[in-house]
């Protein structure tokens, strides 16, 4: 979808920055404007037409504070002080964007949100969630660049490969933070119940090649009384993928042992 068409599906939502007190507007997706095509095994949403992921970061252009919308409005006094020292004092105001966001701009906003999230010493789940959604955005950008290169100023197979590589790196970072969150935080985490979150951690562990952990988390999901049939089916499919990788890994290790003997 070209940006001119996408802009018709957006509206300006008002926010008050909890860091500097400035009132501003941020682009928001109109209700019912997006259509989910499918969800990947790592829970990445793939949309038909407009990618709603591009609009999940709220950014105050007055002071430079940015965060995912679910976390934007509430910061503790100590976090506010950290942001003012590490972000606001160094921020230089940029030109306001009045229309729809390009993928490149959306990625920049996410990276600023990640920087702010780390600087304000957030819970592991919040950092991990930003990393996860950034990885999803980069994967969706790569898919769109591959399928509709005419919608990008510059596109090539090399750029697509680099986007996928960067997405993978952020997904692995997300796994590390989400695993820590599972050990340290109470549910709900990132708005998810225990079953959904355990499945997500398993999917991220698979991406990070931590197959033992993925297998253990999936066993927990499959045996849970709270898990729906849909989640159990997804867990079963992922379990097959994990088992295949574990067998391949074992075969490689045995071949290396024979080669060294």
CSV table of C-alpha atoms in Angstrom, one decimal:
chain,number,residue,atom,x,y,z
A,1,UNK,CA,0.0,0.0,0.0
A,2,UNK,CA,1.4,3.4,-1.0
A,3,UNK,CA,1.6,6.0,1.8
A,4,UNK,CA,-1.0,8.4,0.3
A,5,UNK,CA,-3.6,5.6,0.6
A,6,UNK,CA,-2.4,4.5,4.0
A,7,UNK,CA,-2.8,8.1,5.4
A,8,UNK,CA,-6.6,7.8,4.9
A,9,UNK,CA,-6.7,5.0,7.4
A,10,UNK,CA,-5.0,7.0,10.2
A,11,UNK,CA,-6.0,9.7,12.7
A,12,UNK,CA,-4.2,11.9,15.1
A,13,UNK,CA,-4.4,10.8,18.7
A,14,UNK,CA,-3.6,13.2,21.5
A,15,UNK,CA,-0.9,12.5,24.1
A,16,UNK,CA,0.7,14.3,27.0
A,17,UNK,CA,4.4,13.5,27.4
A,18,UNK,CA,5.0,12.2,31.0
A,19,UNK,CA,8.6,13.3,30.7
A,20,UNK,CA,8.3,17.0,29.7
A,21,UNK,CA,4.5,17.7,29.9
A,22,UNK,CA,4.1,18.7,26.3
A,23,UNK,CA,0.8,17.9,24.5
A,24,UNK,CA,1.2,16.5,21.0
A,25,UNK,CA,-0.5,14.3,18.4
A,26,UNK,CA,0.7,10.9,17.1
A,27,UNK,CA,-0.6,8.9,14.2
A,28,UNK,CA,-2.9,6.1,15.2
A,29,UNK,CA,-4.7,3.4,13.1
A,30,UNK,CA,-8.4,3.8,12.7
A,31,UNK,CA,-10.5,1.0,14.2
A,32,UNK,CA,-11.2,-1.7,11.6
A,33,UNK,CA,-8.7,-0.3,9.1
A,34,UNK,CA,-6.2,-3.2,9.2
A,35,UNK,CA,-6.8,-6.8,8.2
A,36,UNK,CA,-4.7,-9.6,9.6
A,37,UNK,CA,-3.6,-12.0,6.9
A,38,UNK,CA,-2.0,-14.6,9.2
A,39,UNK,CA,0.3,-15.0,12.2
A,40,UNK,CA,3.7,-16.6,12.0
A,41,UNK,CA,4.8,-19.2,14.5
A,42,UNK,CA,6.7,-16.6,16.5
A,43,UNK,CA,3.3,-14.7,16.7
A,44,UNK,CA,4.4,-12.1,14.2
A,45,UNK,CA,1.3,-10.5,12.7
A,46,UNK,CA,1.3,-10.2,8.9
A,47,UNK,CA,-1.3,-7.8,7.6
A,48,UNK,CA,-3.1,-7.3,4.3
A,49,UNK,CA,-2.5,-3.7,3.1
A,50,UNK,CA,-1.4,-1.4,5.9
A,51,UNK,CA,1.1,-2.7,8.4
A,52,UNK,CA,-0.3,-1.6,11.8
A,53,UNK,CA,3.1,-2.4,13.5
A,54,UNK,CA,4.5,0.9,12.1
A,55,UNK,CA,2.3,3.0,14.4
A,56,UNK,CA,2.8,1.4,17.8
A,57,UNK,CA,5.5,3.8,19.0
A,58,UNK,CA,4.6,7.1,20.5
A,59,UNK,CA,7.3,9.8,20.2
A,60,UNK,CA,7.5,13.2,21.8
A,61,UNK,CA,9.3,15.5,19.3
A,62,UNK,CA,9.7,18.1,22.0
A,63,UNK,CA,12.0,16.1,24.3
A,64,UNK,CA,12.9,12.9,22.4
A,65,UNK,CA,11.1,10.5,24.7
A,66,UNK,CA,9.6,7.5,22.8
A,67,UNK,CA,8.0,4.2,23.9
A,68,UNK,CA,5.5,1.6,22.8
A,69,UNK,CA,2.0,3.0,23.4
A,70,UNK,CA,1.2,0.5,26.1
A,71,UNK,CA,4.2,1.8,28.2
A,72,UNK,CA,4.4,5.5,27.1
A,73,UNK,CA,2.2,7.3,29.6
A,74,UNK,CA,3.4,5.8,32.9
A,75,UNK,CA,7.0,6.3,34.1
A,76,UNK,CA,8.3,6.4,37.6
A,77,UNK,CA,10.0,9.5,39.0
A,78,UNK,CA,13.5,7.8,38.9
A,79,UNK,CA,12.8,6.8,35.2
A,80,UNK,CA,11.8,10.4,34.4
A,81,UNK,CA,15.0,11.7,35.9
A,82,UNK,CA,17.1,9.1,33.9
A,83,UNK,CA,15.3,10.1,30.6
A,84,UNK,CA,15.8,13.8,31.2
A,85,UNK,CA,19.5,13.2,31.9
A,86,UNK,CA,20.3,10.7,29.2
A,87,UNK,CA,17.8,11.5,26.4
A,88,UNK,CA,16.1,14.9,26.8
A,89,UNK,CA,19.3,16.9,27.5
A,90,UNK,CA,21.0,15.6,24.4
A,91,UNK,CA,18.0,15.6,22.0
A,92,UNK,CA,17.8,17.9,19.0
A,93,UNK,CA,14.3,18.5,17.7
A,94,UNK,CA,13.6,17.0,14.2
A,95,UNK,CA,11.1,18.0,11.6
A,96,UNK,CA,7.5,16.8,12.3
A,97,UNK,CA,6.1,14.1,10.0
A,98,UNK,CA,2.5,14.9,9.1
A,99,UNK,CA,1.6,11.9,6.9
A,100,UNK,CA,1.8,8.2,7.0
A,101,UNK,CA,5.1,6.6,8.2
A,102,UNK,CA,7.5,4.9,5.8
A,103,UNK,CA,9.0,1.7,7.0
A,104,UNK,CA,12.4,3.4,7.4
A,105,UNK,CA,10.8,6.1,9.6
A,106,UNK,CA,9.0,3.5,11.7
A,107,UNK,CA,12.2,1.6,12.2
A,108,UNK,CA,13.9,4.8,13.5
A,109,UNK,CA,11.0,5.4,15.9
A,110,UNK,CA,11.3,1.9,17.2
A,111,UNK,CA,15.0,2.2,17.7
A,112,UNK,CA,14.6,5.4,19.6
A,113,UNK,CA,11.9,3.7,21.7
A,114,UNK,CA,14.4,0.9,22.4
A,115,UNK,CA,17.1,3.4,23.4
A,116,UNK,CA,14.7,5.2,25.8
A,117,UNK,CA,13.4,1.9,27.2
A,118,UNK,CA,17.0,0.8,28.1
A,119,UNK,CA,17.9,4.2,29.4
A,120,UNK,CA,15.0,4.4,31.9
A,121,UNK,CA,16.0,1.0,33.2
A,122,UNK,CA,12.8,-0.8,32.3
A,123,UNK,CA,11.7,-4.3,33.3
A,124,UNK,CA,13.2,-7.0,31.1
A,125,UNK,CA,9.8,-7.7,29.5
A,126,UNK,CA,9.5,-4.2,28.3
A,127,UNK,CA,12.9,-4.2,26.6
A,128,UNK,CA,12.3,-7.6,25.2
A,129,UNK,CA,8.9,-6.6,23.8
A,130,UNK,CA,10.4,-3.6,22.0
A,131,UNK,CA,13.1,-5.8,20.5
A,132,UNK,CA,10.4,-8.4,19.5
A,133,UNK,CA,8.2,-5.8,17.8
A,134,UNK,CA,11.2,-4.2,16.1
A,135,UNK,CA,12.2,-7.6,14.7
A,136,UNK,CA,8.6,-8.2,13.5
A,137,UNK,CA,8.6,-4.8,11.8
A,138,UNK,CA,12.0,-5.5,10.1
A,139,UNK,CA,10.7,-8.9,8.8
A,140,UNK,CA,7.5,-7.3,7.5
A,141,UNK,CA,9.6,-4.6,5.8
A,142,UNK,CA,11.8,-7.2,4.2
A,143,UNK,CA,8.7,-9.1,3.0
A,144,UNK,CA,7.2,-5.9,1.5
A,145,UNK,CA,10.4,-4.9,-0.1
A,146,UNK,CA,10.7,-8.3,-1.7
A,147,UNK,CA,7.0,-8.3,-2.9
A,148,UNK,CA,6.6,-4.6,-3.8
A,149,UNK,CA,10.0,-3.1,-4.6
A,150,UNK,CA,8.4,-0.2,-6.4
A,151,UNK,CA,7.1,1.1,-3.0
A,152,UNK,CA,10.7,1.7,-1.8
A,153,UNK,CA,13.2,4.4,-2.9
A,154,UNK,CA,16.0,1.8,-2.8
A,155,UNK,CA,15.5,-2.0,-2.8
A,156,UNK,CA,17.7,-5.0,-3.6
A,157,UNK,CA,18.1,-8.6,-2.7
A,158,UNK,CA,21.1,-7.5,-0.5
A,159,UNK,CA,19.0,-5.0,1.4
A,160,UNK,CA,16.3,-7.6,2.0
A,161,UNK,CA,18.9,-10.1,3.3
A,162,UNK,CA,20.3,-7.4,5.6
A,163,UNK,CA,16.9,-6.6,7.0
A,164,UNK,CA,16.2,-10.3,7.7
A,165,UNK,CA,19.6,-10.6,9.4
A,166,UNK,CA,19.0,-7.5,11.5
A,167,UNK,CA,15.5,-8.8,12.4
A,168,UNK,CA,17.0,-12.1,13.6
A,169,UNK,CA,19.5,-10.3,15.8
A,170,UNK,CA,16.7,-8.3,17.5
A,171,UNK,CA,14.7,-11.5,17.9
A,172,UNK,CA,17.6,-13.2,19.7
A,173,UNK,CA,18.0,-10.1,22.0
A,174,UNK,CA,14.3,-10.4,22.7
A,175,UNK,CA,14.7,-14.0,23.7
A,176,UNK,CA,17.3,-13.1,26.3
A,177,UNK,CA,15.1,-10.4,27.9
A,178,UNK,CA,11.9,-12.4,27.7
A,179,UNK,CA,13.6,-15.5,29.3
A,180,UNK,CA,14.7,-13.3,32.2
A,181,UNK,CA,11.2,-11.8,32.4
A,182,UNK,CA,9.8,-15.3,32.7
A,183,UNK,CA,12.1,-16.0,35.7
A,184,UNK,CA,11.6,-12.6,37.4
A,185,UNK,CA,8.2,-11.1,36.6
A,186,UNK,CA,4.6,-11.8,37.5
A,187,UNK,CA,1.8,-12.4,35.0
A,188,UNK,CA,0.4,-10.9,32.9
A,189,UNK,CA,3.6,-10.0,31.1
A,190,UNK,CA,3.3,-7.7,28.1
A,191,UNK,CA,-0.4,-8.2,28.3
A,192,UNK,CA,0.0,-12.0,27.9
A,193,UNK,CA,-1.1,-14.8,30.1
A,194,UNK,CA,1.3,-17.6,31.2
A,195,UNK,CA,0.5,-20.0,28.4
A,196,UNK,CA,0.8,-17.5,25.6
A,197,UNK,CA,4.0,-16.1,27.0
A,198,UNK,CA,5.6,-19.5,27.5
A,199,UNK,CA,4.7,-20.3,23.9
A,200,UNK,CA,6.3,-17.1,22.7
A,201,UNK,CA,9.5,-17.7,24.8
A,202,UNK,CA,9.7,-21.2,23.2
A,203,UNK,CA,9.4,-19.7,19.7
A,204,UNK,CA,12.1,-17.2,20.5
A,205,UNK,CA,14.3,-19.9,22.0
A,206,UNK,CA,13.9,-21.8,18.8
A,207,UNK,CA,15.1,-18.8,16.8
A,208,UNK,CA,18.0,-18.5,19.2
A,209,UNK,CA,18.9,-22.2,18.7
A,210,UNK,CA,18.2,-22.9,22.4
A,211,UNK,CA,16.3,-26.1,21.5
A,212,UNK,CA,16.4,-27.7,25.0
A,213,UNK,CA,14.7,-24.6,26.5
A,214,UNK,CA,12.2,-24.4,23.6
A,215,UNK,CA,11.3,-28.1,24.2
A,216,UNK,CA,10.8,-27.6,27.9
A,217,UNK,CA,8.6,-24.5,27.5
A,218,UNK,CA,6.5,-26.3,24.9
A,219,UNK,CA,6.0,-29.2,27.2
A,220,UNK,CA,4.7,-26.8,29.8
A,221,UNK,CA,2.2,-25.3,27.2
A,222,UNK,CA,1.0,-28.7,26.0
A,223,UNK,CA,0.3,-29.9,29.6
A,224,UNK,CA,-1.4,-26.7,30.7
A,225,UNK,CA,-5.2,-26.9,31.5
A,226,UNK,CA,-5.5,-23.3,30.5
A,227,UNK,CA,-4.1,-23.8,27.0
A,228,UNK,CA,-6.7,-23.7,24.2
A,229,UNK,CA,-6.7,-26.2,21.4
A,230,UNK,CA,-5.4,-23.6,19.0
A,231,UNK,CA,-2.4,-22.9,21.2
A,232,UNK,CA,-1.8,-26.6,21.8
A,233,UNK,CA,-1.9,-27.1,18.0
A,234,UNK,CA,0.7,-24.3,17.5
A,235,UNK,CA,2.8,-25.8,20.3
A,236,UNK,CA,2.7,-29.2,18.6
A,237,UNK,CA,3.8,-27.8,15.3
A,238,UNK,CA,6.6,-25.9,16.9
A,239,UNK,CA,7.6,-29.0,18.9
A,240,UNK,CA,8.1,-30.9,15.6
A,241,UNK,CA,10.3,-28.1,14.3
A,242,UNK,CA,12.3,-28.2,17.5
A,243,UNK,CA,12.7,-32.0,17.4
A,244,UNK,CA,13.9,-31.9,13.9
A,245,UNK,CA,16.6,-29.3,14.8
A,246,UNK,CA,17.6,-31.3,17.9
A,247,UNK,CA,18.1,-34.4,15.7
A,248,UNK,CA,20.1,-32.5,13.2
A,249,UNK,CA,22.2,-31.0,15.9
A,250,UNK,CA,22.9,-34.4,17.5
A,251,UNK,CA,23.8,-35.9,14.1
A,252,UNK,CA,26.3,-33.0,13.5
A,253,UNK,CA,27.9,-33.5,16.9
A,254,UNK,CA,28.3,-37.3,16.3
A,255,UNK,CA,29.8,-36.7,12.9
A,256,UNK,CA,32.3,-34.3,14.4
A,257,UNK,CA,33.2,-36.8,17.1
A,258,UNK,CA,33.9,-39.4,14.5
A,259,UNK,CA,35.9,-37.0,12.5
A,260,UNK,CA,38.1,-36.2,15.5
A,261,UNK,CA,38.6,-39.8,16.6
